[in-house]
PDB file of C-alpha atoms in Angstrom:
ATOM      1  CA  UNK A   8     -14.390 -36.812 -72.592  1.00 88.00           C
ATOM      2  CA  UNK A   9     -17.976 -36.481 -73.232  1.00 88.00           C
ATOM      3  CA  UNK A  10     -17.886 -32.593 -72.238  1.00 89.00           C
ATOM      4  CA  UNK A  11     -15.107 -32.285 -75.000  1.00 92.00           C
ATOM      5  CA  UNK A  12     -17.097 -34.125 -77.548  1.00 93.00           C
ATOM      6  CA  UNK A  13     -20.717 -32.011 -76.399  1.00 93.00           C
ATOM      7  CA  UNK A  14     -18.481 -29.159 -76.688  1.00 94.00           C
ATOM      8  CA  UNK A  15     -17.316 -30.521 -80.229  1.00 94.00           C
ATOM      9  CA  UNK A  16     -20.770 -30.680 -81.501  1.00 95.00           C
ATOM     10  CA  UNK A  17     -22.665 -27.437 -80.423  1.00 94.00           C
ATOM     11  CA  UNK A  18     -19.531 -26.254 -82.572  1.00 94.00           C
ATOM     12  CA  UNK A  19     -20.027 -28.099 -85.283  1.00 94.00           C
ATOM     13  CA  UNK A  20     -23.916 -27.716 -85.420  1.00 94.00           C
ATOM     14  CA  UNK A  21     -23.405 -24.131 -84.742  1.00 93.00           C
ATOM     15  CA  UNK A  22     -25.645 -24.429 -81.644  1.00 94.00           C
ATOM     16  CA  UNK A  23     -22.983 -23.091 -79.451  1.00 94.00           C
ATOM     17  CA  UNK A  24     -24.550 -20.966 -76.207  1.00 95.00           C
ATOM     18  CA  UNK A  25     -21.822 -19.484 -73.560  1.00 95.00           C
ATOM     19  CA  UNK A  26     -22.840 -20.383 -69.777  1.00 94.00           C
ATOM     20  CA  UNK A  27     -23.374 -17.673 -67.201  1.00 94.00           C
ATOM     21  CA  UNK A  28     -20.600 -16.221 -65.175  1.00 94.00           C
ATOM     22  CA  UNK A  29     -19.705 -17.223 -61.404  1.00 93.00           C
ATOM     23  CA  UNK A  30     -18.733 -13.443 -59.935  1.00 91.00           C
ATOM     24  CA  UNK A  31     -16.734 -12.895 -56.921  1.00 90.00           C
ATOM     25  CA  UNK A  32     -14.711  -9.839 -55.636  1.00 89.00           C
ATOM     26  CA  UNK A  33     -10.752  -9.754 -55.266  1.00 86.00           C
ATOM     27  CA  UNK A  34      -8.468  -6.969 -53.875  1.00 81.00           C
ATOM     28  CA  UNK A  35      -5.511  -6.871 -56.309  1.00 68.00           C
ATOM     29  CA  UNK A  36      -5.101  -4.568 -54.233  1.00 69.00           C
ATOM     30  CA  UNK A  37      -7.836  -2.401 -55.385  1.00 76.00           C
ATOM     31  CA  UNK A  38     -11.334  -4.233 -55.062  1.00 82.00           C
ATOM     32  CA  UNK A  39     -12.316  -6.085 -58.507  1.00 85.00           C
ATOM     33  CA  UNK A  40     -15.587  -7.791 -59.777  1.00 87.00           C
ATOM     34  CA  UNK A  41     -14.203 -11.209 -61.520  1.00 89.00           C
ATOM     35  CA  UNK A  42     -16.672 -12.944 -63.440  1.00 92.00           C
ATOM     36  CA  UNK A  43     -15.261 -16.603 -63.899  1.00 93.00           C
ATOM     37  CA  UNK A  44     -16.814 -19.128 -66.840  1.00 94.00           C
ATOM     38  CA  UNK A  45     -17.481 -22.301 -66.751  1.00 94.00           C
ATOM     39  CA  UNK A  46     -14.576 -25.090 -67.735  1.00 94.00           C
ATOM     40  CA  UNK A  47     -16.421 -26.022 -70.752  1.00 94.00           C
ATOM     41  CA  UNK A  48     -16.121 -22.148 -71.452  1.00 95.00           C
ATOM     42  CA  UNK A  49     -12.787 -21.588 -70.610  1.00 95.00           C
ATOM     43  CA  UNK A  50     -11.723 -24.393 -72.841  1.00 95.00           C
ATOM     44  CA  UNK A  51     -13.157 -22.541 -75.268  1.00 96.00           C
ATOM     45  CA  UNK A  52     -11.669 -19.889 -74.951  1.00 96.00           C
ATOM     46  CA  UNK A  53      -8.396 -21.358 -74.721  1.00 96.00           C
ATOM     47  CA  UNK A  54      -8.363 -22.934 -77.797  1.00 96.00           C
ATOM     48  CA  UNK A  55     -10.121 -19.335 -79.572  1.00 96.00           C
ATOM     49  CA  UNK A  56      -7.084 -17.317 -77.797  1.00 97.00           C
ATOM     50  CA  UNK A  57      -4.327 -20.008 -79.134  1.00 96.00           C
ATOM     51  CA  UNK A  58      -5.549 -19.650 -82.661  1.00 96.00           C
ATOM     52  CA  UNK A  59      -5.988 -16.044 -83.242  1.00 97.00           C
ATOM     53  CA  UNK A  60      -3.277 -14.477 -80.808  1.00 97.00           C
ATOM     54  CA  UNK A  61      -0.780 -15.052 -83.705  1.00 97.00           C
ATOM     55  CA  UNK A  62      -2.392 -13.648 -86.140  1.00 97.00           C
ATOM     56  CA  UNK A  63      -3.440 -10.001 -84.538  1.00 98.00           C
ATOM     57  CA  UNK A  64       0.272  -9.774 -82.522  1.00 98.00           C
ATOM     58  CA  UNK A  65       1.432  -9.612 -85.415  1.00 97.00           C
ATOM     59  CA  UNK A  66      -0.739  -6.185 -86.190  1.00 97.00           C
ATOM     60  CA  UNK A  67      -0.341  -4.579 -82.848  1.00 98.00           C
ATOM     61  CA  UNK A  68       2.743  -1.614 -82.425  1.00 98.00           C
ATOM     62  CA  UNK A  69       6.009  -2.489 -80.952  1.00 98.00           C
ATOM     63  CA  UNK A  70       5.117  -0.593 -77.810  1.00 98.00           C
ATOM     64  CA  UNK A  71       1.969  -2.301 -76.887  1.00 98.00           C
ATOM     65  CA  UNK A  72       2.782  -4.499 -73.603  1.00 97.00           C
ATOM     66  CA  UNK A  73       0.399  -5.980 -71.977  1.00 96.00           C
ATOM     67  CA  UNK A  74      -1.015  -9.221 -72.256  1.00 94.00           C
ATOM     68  CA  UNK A  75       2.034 -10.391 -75.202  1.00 96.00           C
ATOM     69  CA  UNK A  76       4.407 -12.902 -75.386  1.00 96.00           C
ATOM     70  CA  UNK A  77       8.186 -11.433 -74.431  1.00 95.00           C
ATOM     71  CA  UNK A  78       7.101  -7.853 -73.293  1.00 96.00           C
ATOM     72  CA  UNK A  79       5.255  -7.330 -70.100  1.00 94.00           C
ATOM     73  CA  UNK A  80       6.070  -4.790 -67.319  1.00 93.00           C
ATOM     74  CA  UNK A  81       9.539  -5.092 -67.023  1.00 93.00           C
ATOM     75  CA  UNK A  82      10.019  -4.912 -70.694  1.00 95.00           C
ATOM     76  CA  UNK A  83       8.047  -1.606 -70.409  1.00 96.00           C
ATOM     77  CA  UNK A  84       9.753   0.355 -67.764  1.00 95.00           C
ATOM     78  CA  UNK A  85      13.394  -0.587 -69.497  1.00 94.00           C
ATOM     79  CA  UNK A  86      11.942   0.761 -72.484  1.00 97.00           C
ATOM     80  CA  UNK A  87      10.625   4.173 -70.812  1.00 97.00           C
ATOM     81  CA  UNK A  88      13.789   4.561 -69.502  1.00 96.00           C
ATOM     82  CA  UNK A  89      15.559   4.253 -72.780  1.00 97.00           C
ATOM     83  CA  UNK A  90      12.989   6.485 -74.044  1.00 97.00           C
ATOM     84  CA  UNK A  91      13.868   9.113 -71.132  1.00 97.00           C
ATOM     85  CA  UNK A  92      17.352   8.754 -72.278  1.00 96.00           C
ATOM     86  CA  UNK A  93      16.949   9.677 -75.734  1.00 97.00           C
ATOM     87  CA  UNK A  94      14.472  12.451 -75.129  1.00 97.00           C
ATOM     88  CA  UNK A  95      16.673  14.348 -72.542  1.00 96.00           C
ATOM     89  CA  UNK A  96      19.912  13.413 -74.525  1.00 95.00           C
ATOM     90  CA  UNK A  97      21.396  11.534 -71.314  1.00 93.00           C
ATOM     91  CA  UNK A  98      20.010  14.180 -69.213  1.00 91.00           C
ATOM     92  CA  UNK A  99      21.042  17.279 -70.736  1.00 93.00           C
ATOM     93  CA  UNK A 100      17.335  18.058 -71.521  1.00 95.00           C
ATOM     94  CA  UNK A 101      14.601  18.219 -70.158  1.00 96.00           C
ATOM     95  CA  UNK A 102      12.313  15.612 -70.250  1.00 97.00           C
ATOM     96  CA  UNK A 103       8.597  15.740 -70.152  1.00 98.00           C
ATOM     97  CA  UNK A 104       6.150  12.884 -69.552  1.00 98.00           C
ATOM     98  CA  UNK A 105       2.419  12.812 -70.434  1.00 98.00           C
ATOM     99  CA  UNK A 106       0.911  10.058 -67.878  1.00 97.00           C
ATOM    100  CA  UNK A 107      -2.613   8.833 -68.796  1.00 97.00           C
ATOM    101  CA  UNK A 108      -4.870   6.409 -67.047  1.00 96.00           C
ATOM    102  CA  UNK A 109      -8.349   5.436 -69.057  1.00 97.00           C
ATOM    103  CA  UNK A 110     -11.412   5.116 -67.045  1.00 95.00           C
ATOM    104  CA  UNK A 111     -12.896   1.825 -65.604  1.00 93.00           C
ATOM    105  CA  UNK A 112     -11.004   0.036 -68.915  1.00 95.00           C
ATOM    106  CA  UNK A 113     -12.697  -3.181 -68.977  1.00 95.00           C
ATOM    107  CA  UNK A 114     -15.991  -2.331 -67.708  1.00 94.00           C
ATOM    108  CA  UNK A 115     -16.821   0.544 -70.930  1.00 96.00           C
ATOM    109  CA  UNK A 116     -15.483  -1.688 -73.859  1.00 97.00           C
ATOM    110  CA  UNK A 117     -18.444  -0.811 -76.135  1.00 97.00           C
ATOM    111  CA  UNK A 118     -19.596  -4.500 -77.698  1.00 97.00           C
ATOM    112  CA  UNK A 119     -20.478  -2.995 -81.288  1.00 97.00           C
ATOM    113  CA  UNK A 120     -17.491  -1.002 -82.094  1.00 98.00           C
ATOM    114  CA  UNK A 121     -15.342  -4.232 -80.757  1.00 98.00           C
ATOM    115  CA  UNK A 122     -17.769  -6.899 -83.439  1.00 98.00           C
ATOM    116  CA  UNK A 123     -17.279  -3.671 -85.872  1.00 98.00           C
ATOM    117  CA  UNK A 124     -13.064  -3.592 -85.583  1.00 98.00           C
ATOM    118  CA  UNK A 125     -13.316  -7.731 -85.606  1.00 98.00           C
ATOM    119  CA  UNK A 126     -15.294  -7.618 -89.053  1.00 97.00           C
ATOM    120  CA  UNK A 127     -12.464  -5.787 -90.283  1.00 97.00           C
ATOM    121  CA  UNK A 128      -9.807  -8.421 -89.668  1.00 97.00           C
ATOM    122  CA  UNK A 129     -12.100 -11.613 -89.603  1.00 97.00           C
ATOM    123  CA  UNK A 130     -13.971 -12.610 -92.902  1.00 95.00           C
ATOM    124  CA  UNK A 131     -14.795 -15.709 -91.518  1.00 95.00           C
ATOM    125  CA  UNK A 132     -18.849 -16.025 -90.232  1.00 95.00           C
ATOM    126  CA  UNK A 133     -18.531 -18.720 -88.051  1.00 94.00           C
ATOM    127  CA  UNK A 134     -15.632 -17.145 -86.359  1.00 95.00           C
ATOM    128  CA  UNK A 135     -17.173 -13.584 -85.841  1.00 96.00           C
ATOM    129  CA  UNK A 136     -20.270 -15.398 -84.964  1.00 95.00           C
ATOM    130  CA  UNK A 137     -18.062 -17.408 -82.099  1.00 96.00           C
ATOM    131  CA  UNK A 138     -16.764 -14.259 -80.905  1.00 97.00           C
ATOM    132  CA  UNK A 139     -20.173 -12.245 -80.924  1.00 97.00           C
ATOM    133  CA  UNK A 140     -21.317 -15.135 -78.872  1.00 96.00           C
ATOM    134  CA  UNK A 141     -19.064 -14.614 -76.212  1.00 97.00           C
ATOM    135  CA  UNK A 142     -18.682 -10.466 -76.191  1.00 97.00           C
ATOM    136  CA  UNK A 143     -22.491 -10.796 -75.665  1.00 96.00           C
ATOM    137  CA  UNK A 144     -21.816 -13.271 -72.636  1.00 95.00           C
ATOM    138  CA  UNK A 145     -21.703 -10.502 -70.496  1.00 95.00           C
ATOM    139  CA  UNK A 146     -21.828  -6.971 -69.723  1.00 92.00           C
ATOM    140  CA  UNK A 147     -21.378  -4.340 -67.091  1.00 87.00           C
ATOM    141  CA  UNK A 148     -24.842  -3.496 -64.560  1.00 73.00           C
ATOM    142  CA  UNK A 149     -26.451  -0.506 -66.130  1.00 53.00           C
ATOM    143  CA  UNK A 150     -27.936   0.460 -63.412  1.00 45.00           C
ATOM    144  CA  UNK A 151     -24.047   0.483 -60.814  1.00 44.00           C
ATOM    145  CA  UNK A 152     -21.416   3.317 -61.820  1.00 44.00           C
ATOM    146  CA  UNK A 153     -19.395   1.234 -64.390  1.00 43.00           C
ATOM    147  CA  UNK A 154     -22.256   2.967 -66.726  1.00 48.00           C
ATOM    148  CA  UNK A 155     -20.022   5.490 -67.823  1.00 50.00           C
ATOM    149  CA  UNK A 156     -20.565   5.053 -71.408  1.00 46.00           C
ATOM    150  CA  UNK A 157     -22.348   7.674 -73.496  1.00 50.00           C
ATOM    151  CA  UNK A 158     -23.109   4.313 -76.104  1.00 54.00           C
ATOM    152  CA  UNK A 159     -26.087   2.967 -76.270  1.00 61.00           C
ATOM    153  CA  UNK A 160     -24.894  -0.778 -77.123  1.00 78.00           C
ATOM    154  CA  UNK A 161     -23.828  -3.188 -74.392  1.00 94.00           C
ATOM    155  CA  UNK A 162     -20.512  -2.455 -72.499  1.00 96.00           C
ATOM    156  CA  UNK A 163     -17.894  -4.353 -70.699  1.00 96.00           C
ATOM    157  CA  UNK A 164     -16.019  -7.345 -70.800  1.00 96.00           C
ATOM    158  CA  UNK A 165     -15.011  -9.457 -68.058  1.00 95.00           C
ATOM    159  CA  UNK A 166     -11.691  -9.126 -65.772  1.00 90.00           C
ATOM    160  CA  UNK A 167     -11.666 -13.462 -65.733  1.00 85.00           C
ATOM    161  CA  UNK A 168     -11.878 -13.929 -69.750  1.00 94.00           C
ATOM    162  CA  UNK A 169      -8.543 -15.079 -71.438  1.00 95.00           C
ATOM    163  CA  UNK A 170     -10.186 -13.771 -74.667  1.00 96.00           C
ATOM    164  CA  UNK A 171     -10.547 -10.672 -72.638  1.00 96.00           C
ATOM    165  CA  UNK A 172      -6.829 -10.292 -72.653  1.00 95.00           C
ATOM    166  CA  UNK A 173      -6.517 -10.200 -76.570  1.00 97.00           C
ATOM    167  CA  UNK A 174     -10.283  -8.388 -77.306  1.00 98.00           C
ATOM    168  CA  UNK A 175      -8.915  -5.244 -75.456  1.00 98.00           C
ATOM    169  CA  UNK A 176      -6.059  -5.180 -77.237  1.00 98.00           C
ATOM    170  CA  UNK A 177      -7.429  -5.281 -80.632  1.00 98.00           C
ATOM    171  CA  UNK A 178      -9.513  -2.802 -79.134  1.00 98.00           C
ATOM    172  CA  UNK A 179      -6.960  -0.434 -78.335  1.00 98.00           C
ATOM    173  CA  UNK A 180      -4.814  -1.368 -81.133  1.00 98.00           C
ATOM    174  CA  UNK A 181      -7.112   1.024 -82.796  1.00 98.00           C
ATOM    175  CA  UNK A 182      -5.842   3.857 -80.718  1.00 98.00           C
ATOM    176  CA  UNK A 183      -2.298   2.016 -80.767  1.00 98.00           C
ATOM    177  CA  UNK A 184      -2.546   3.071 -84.948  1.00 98.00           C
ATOM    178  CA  UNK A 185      -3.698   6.480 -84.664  1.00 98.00           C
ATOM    179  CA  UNK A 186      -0.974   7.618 -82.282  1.00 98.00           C
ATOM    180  CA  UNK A 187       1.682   6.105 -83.510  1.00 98.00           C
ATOM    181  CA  UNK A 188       0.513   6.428 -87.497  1.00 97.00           C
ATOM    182  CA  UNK A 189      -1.720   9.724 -87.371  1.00 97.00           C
ATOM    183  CA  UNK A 190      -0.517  11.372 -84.657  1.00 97.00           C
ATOM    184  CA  UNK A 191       2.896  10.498 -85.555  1.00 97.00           C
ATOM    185  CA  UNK A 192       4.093  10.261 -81.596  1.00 98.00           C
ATOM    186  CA  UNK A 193       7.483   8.674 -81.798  1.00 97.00           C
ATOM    187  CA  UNK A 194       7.726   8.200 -77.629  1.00 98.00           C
ATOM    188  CA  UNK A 195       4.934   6.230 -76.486  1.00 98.00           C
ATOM    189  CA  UNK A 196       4.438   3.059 -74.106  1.00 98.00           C
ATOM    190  CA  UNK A 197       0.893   1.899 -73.437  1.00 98.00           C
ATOM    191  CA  UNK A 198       0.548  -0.973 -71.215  1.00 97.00           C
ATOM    192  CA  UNK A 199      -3.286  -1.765 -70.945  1.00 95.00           C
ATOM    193  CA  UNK A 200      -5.049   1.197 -69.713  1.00 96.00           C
ATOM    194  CA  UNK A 201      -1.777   3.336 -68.729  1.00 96.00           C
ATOM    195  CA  UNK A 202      -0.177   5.270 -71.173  1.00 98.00           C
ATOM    196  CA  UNK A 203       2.624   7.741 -71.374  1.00 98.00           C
ATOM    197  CA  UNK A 204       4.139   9.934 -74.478  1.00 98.00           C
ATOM    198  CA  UNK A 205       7.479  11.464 -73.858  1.00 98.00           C
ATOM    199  CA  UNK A 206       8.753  14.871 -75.180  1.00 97.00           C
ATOM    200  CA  UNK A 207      10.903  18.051 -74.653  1.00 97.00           C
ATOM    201  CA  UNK A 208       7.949  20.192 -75.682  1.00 96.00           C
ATOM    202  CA  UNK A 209       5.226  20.655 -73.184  1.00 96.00           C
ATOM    203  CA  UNK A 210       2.752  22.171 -75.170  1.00 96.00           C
ATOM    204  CA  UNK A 211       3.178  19.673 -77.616  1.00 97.00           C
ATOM    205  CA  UNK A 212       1.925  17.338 -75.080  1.00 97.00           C
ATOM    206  CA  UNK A 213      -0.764  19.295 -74.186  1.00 95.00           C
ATOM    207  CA  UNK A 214      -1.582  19.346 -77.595  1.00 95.00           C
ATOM    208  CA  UNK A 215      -1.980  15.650 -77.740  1.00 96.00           C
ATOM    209  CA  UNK A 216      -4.140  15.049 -74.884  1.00 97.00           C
ATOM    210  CA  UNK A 217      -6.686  16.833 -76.734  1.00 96.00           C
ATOM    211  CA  UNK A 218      -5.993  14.688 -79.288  1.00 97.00           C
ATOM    212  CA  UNK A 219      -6.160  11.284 -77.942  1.00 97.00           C
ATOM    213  CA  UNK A 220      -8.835  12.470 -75.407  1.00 97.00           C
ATOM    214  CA  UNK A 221     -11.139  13.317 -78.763  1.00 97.00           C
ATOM    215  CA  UNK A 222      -9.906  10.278 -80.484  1.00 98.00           C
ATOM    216  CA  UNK A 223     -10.753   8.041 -77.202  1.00 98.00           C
ATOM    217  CA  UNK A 224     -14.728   9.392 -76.889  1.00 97.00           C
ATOM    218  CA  UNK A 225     -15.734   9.588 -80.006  1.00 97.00           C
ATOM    219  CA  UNK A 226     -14.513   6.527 -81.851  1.00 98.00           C
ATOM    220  CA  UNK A 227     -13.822   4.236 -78.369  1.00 97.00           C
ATOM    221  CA  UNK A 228     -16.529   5.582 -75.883  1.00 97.00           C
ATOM    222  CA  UNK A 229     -13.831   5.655 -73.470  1.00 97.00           C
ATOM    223  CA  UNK A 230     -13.013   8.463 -71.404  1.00 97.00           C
ATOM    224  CA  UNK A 231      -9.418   9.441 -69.708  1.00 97.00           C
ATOM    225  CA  UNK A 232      -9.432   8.991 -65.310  1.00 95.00           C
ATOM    226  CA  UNK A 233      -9.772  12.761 -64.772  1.00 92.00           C
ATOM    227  CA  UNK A 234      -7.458  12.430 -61.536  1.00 93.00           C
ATOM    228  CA  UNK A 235      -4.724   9.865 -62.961  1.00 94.00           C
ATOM    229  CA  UNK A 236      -4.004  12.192 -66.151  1.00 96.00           C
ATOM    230  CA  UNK A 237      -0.624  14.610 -65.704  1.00 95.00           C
ATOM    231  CA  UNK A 238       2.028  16.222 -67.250  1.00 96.00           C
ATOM    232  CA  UNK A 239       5.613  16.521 -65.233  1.00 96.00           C
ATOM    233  CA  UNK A 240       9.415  16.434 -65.701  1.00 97.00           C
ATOM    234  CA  UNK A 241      11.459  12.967 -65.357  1.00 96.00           C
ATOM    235  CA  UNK A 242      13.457  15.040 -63.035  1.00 95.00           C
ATOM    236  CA  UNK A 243      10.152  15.602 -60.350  1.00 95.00           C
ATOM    237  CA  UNK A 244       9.361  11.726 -60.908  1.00 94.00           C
ATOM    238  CA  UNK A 245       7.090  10.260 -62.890  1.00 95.00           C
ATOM    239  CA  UNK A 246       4.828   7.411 -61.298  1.00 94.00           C
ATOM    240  CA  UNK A 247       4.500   4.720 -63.908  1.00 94.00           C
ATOM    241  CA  UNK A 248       3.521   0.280 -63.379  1.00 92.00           C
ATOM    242  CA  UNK A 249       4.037   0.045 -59.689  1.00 86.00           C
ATOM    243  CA  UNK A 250       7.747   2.426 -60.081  1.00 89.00           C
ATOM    244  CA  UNK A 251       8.024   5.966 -59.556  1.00 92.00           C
ATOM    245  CA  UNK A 252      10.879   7.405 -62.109  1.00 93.00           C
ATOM    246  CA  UNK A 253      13.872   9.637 -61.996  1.00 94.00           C
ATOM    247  CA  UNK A 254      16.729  10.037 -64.557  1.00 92.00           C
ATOM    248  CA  UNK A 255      19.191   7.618 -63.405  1.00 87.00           C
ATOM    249  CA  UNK A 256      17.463   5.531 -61.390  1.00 88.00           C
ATOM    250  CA  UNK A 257      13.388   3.912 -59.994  1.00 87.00           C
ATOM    251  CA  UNK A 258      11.813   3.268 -56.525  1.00 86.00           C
ATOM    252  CA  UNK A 259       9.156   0.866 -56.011  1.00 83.00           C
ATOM    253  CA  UNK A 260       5.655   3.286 -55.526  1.00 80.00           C
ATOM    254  CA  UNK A 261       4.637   3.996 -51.976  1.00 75.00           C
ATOM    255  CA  UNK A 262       1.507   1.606 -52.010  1.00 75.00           C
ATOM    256  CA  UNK A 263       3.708  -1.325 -53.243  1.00 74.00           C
ATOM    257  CA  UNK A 264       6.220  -1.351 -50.865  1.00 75.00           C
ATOM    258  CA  UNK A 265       4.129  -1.082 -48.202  1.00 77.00           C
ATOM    259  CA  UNK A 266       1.696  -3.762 -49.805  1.00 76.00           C
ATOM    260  CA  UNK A 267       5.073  -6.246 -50.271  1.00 76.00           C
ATOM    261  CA  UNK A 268       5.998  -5.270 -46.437  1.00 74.00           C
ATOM    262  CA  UNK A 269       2.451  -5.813 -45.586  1.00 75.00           C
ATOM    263  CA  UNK A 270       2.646  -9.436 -47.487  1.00 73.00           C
ATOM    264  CA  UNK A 271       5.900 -10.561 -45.898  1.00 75.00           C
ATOM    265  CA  UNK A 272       4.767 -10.114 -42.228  1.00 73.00           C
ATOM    266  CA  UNK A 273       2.068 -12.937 -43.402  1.00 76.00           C
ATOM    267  CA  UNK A 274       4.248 -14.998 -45.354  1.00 74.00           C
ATOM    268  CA  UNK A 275       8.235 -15.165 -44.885  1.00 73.00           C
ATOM    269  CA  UNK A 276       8.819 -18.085 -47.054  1.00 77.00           C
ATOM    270  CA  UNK A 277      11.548 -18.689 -48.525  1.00 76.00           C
ATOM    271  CA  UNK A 278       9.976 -18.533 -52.196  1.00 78.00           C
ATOM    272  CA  UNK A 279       7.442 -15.308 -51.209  1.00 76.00           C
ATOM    273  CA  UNK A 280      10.995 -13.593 -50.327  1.00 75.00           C
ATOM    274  CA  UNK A 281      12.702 -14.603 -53.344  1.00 79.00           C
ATOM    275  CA  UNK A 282       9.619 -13.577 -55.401  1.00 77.00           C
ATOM    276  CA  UNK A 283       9.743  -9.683 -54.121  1.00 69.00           C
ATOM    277  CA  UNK A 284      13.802  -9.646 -54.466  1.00 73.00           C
ATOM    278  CA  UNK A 285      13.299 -10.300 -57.919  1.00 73.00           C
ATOM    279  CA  UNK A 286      10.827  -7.522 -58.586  1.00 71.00           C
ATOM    280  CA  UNK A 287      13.478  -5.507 -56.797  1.00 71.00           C
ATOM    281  CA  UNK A 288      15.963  -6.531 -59.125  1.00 71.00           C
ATOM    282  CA  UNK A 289      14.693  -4.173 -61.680  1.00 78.00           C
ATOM    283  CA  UNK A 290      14.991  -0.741 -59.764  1.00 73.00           C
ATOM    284  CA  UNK A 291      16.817   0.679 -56.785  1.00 69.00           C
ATOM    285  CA  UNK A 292      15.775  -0.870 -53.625  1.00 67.00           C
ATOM    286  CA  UNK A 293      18.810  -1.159 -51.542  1.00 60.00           C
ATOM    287  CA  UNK A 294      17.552  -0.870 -48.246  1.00 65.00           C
ATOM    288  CA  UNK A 295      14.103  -2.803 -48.733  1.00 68.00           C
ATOM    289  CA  UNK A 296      16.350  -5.732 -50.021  1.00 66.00           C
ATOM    290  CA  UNK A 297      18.137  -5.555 -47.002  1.00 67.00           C
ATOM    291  CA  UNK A 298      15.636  -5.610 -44.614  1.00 65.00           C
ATOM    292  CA  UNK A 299      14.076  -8.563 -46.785  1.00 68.00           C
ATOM    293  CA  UNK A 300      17.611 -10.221 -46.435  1.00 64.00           C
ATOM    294  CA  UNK A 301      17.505  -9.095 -42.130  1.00 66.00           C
ATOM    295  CA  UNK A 302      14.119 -11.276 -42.297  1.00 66.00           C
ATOM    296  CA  UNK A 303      15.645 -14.479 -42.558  1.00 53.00           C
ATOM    297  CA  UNK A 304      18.321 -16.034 -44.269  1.00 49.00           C
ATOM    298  CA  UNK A 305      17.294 -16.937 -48.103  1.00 44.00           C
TER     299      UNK A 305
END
């Protein structure tokens, strides 16, 4: 109780000062630098995250799903496949899909354009001031090969941040607007750094990654993953959050079946099991639900 009312003052008296960050280094399953704050922090952030993530939901496109109450990454792939649907008129056309992947997301959020796109929604000093506070908190090592940014302000926000969750996607939301509103791209799903636009025309998507390549540099100082970006046919199957896609049906990716199979011959449990069947639930795994099923009896 006297943390929440120390906390409570340095508010109050505007004398506020966020801690330092305790990093470690997870494999999820790719190795990841997580910078973790201090409770009094994370309280903090709590209560900033409760406050404003009604206000700017309410400004993000439909097809944003990451990080939002009632969409996620099932929500997503039933949505690409109704997009799929309508594109290749129930598979009498074909269907082209623009994949993108942006580059080391977190670690090259430029600090100044994110206070910049917060001034424009936030008149409030005290609040922008609270935010600043915390952007500033941290930022990626300059001198390691996050440095990818061409800007010459501070960069990167930090995987362990709750208010990390909603900065990046007012962040994006910029890019969210200019696809959906300049561009005028009727088929598109972004889910945090992944994105995909969906057409019969394949120039026209080749046309767009120009676009949204441009748009990305020069007004986001982020750049696309030069080896995740591609352009194929529904038909050839399109790899897209952890399921690789085909007209009538998905199959868990490669890596994360043999990352669940991996998982299983550690743990067995009964709730581990019943954890991966219902991840299965939402594409066509008959065979790996059977040999989850041969395991042990559920």
């Amino acid at each position: 109780m006297d943390n929440i009312f120390s906390l409570h003052n340095d508010l109050k008296n505007k004398k506020y000062k966020h801690s330092n960050y305790e990093a470690f280094k997870i494999n999820d399953p790719k190795p990841r630098d997580i910078h973790k704050a201090s409770v009094r922090d994370r309280l903090l952030h709590h209560s900033i995250y409760r406050t404003l993530y009604p206000y700017f939901d309410k400004k993000f496109i439909y097809d944003s799903y990451s990080c939002r109450l009632g969409k996620g990454t099932h929500k997503a792939i039933y949505r690409f496949e109704s997009f799929v649907n309508k594109v290749s008129k129930n598979n009498t056309k074909t269907c082209w899909v623009l994949k993108c992947d942006i580059r080391k997301f977190f670690a090259n959020i430029d600090h100044e354009i994110l206070k910049n796109i917060l001034a424009k929604y936030i008149q409030d000093k005290d609040t922008l001031n609270l935010l600043r506070n915390i952007i500033d908190s941290f930022q990626s090592d300059t001198n390691s090969a996050y440095a990818e940014s061409v800007s010459l302000s501070a960069i990167g926000l930090p995987l362990g941040n709750l208010t990390s969750q909603l900065l990046v996607n007012i962040y994006m939301n910029e890019f969210d607007q200019y696809v959906k509103h300049k561009l005028k791209v009727k088929y598109y799903i972004r889910y945090a750094d992944d994105f995909v636009v969906l057409s019969e025309d394949k120039k026209y998507l080749e046309e767009i990654l120009e676009e949204v390549a441009n748009f990305l540099k020069e007004n986001l100082r982020l750049k696309l993953h030069p080896n995740k970006v591609f352009s194929k046919t529904i038909f050839s199957g399109v790899d897209f959050l952890g399921w690789v896609h085909f007209p009538r049906h998905r199959v868990l990716r490669n890596a994360t079946k043999k990352r669940m199979l991996r998982n299983l011959k550690k743990n067995s449990s009964e709730n581990v099991k019943a954890s991966y069947l219902g991840m299965l639930s939402h594409g066509n795994g008959f065979k790996l639900k059977n040999h989850i099923y041969a395991m042990a009896e559920i």
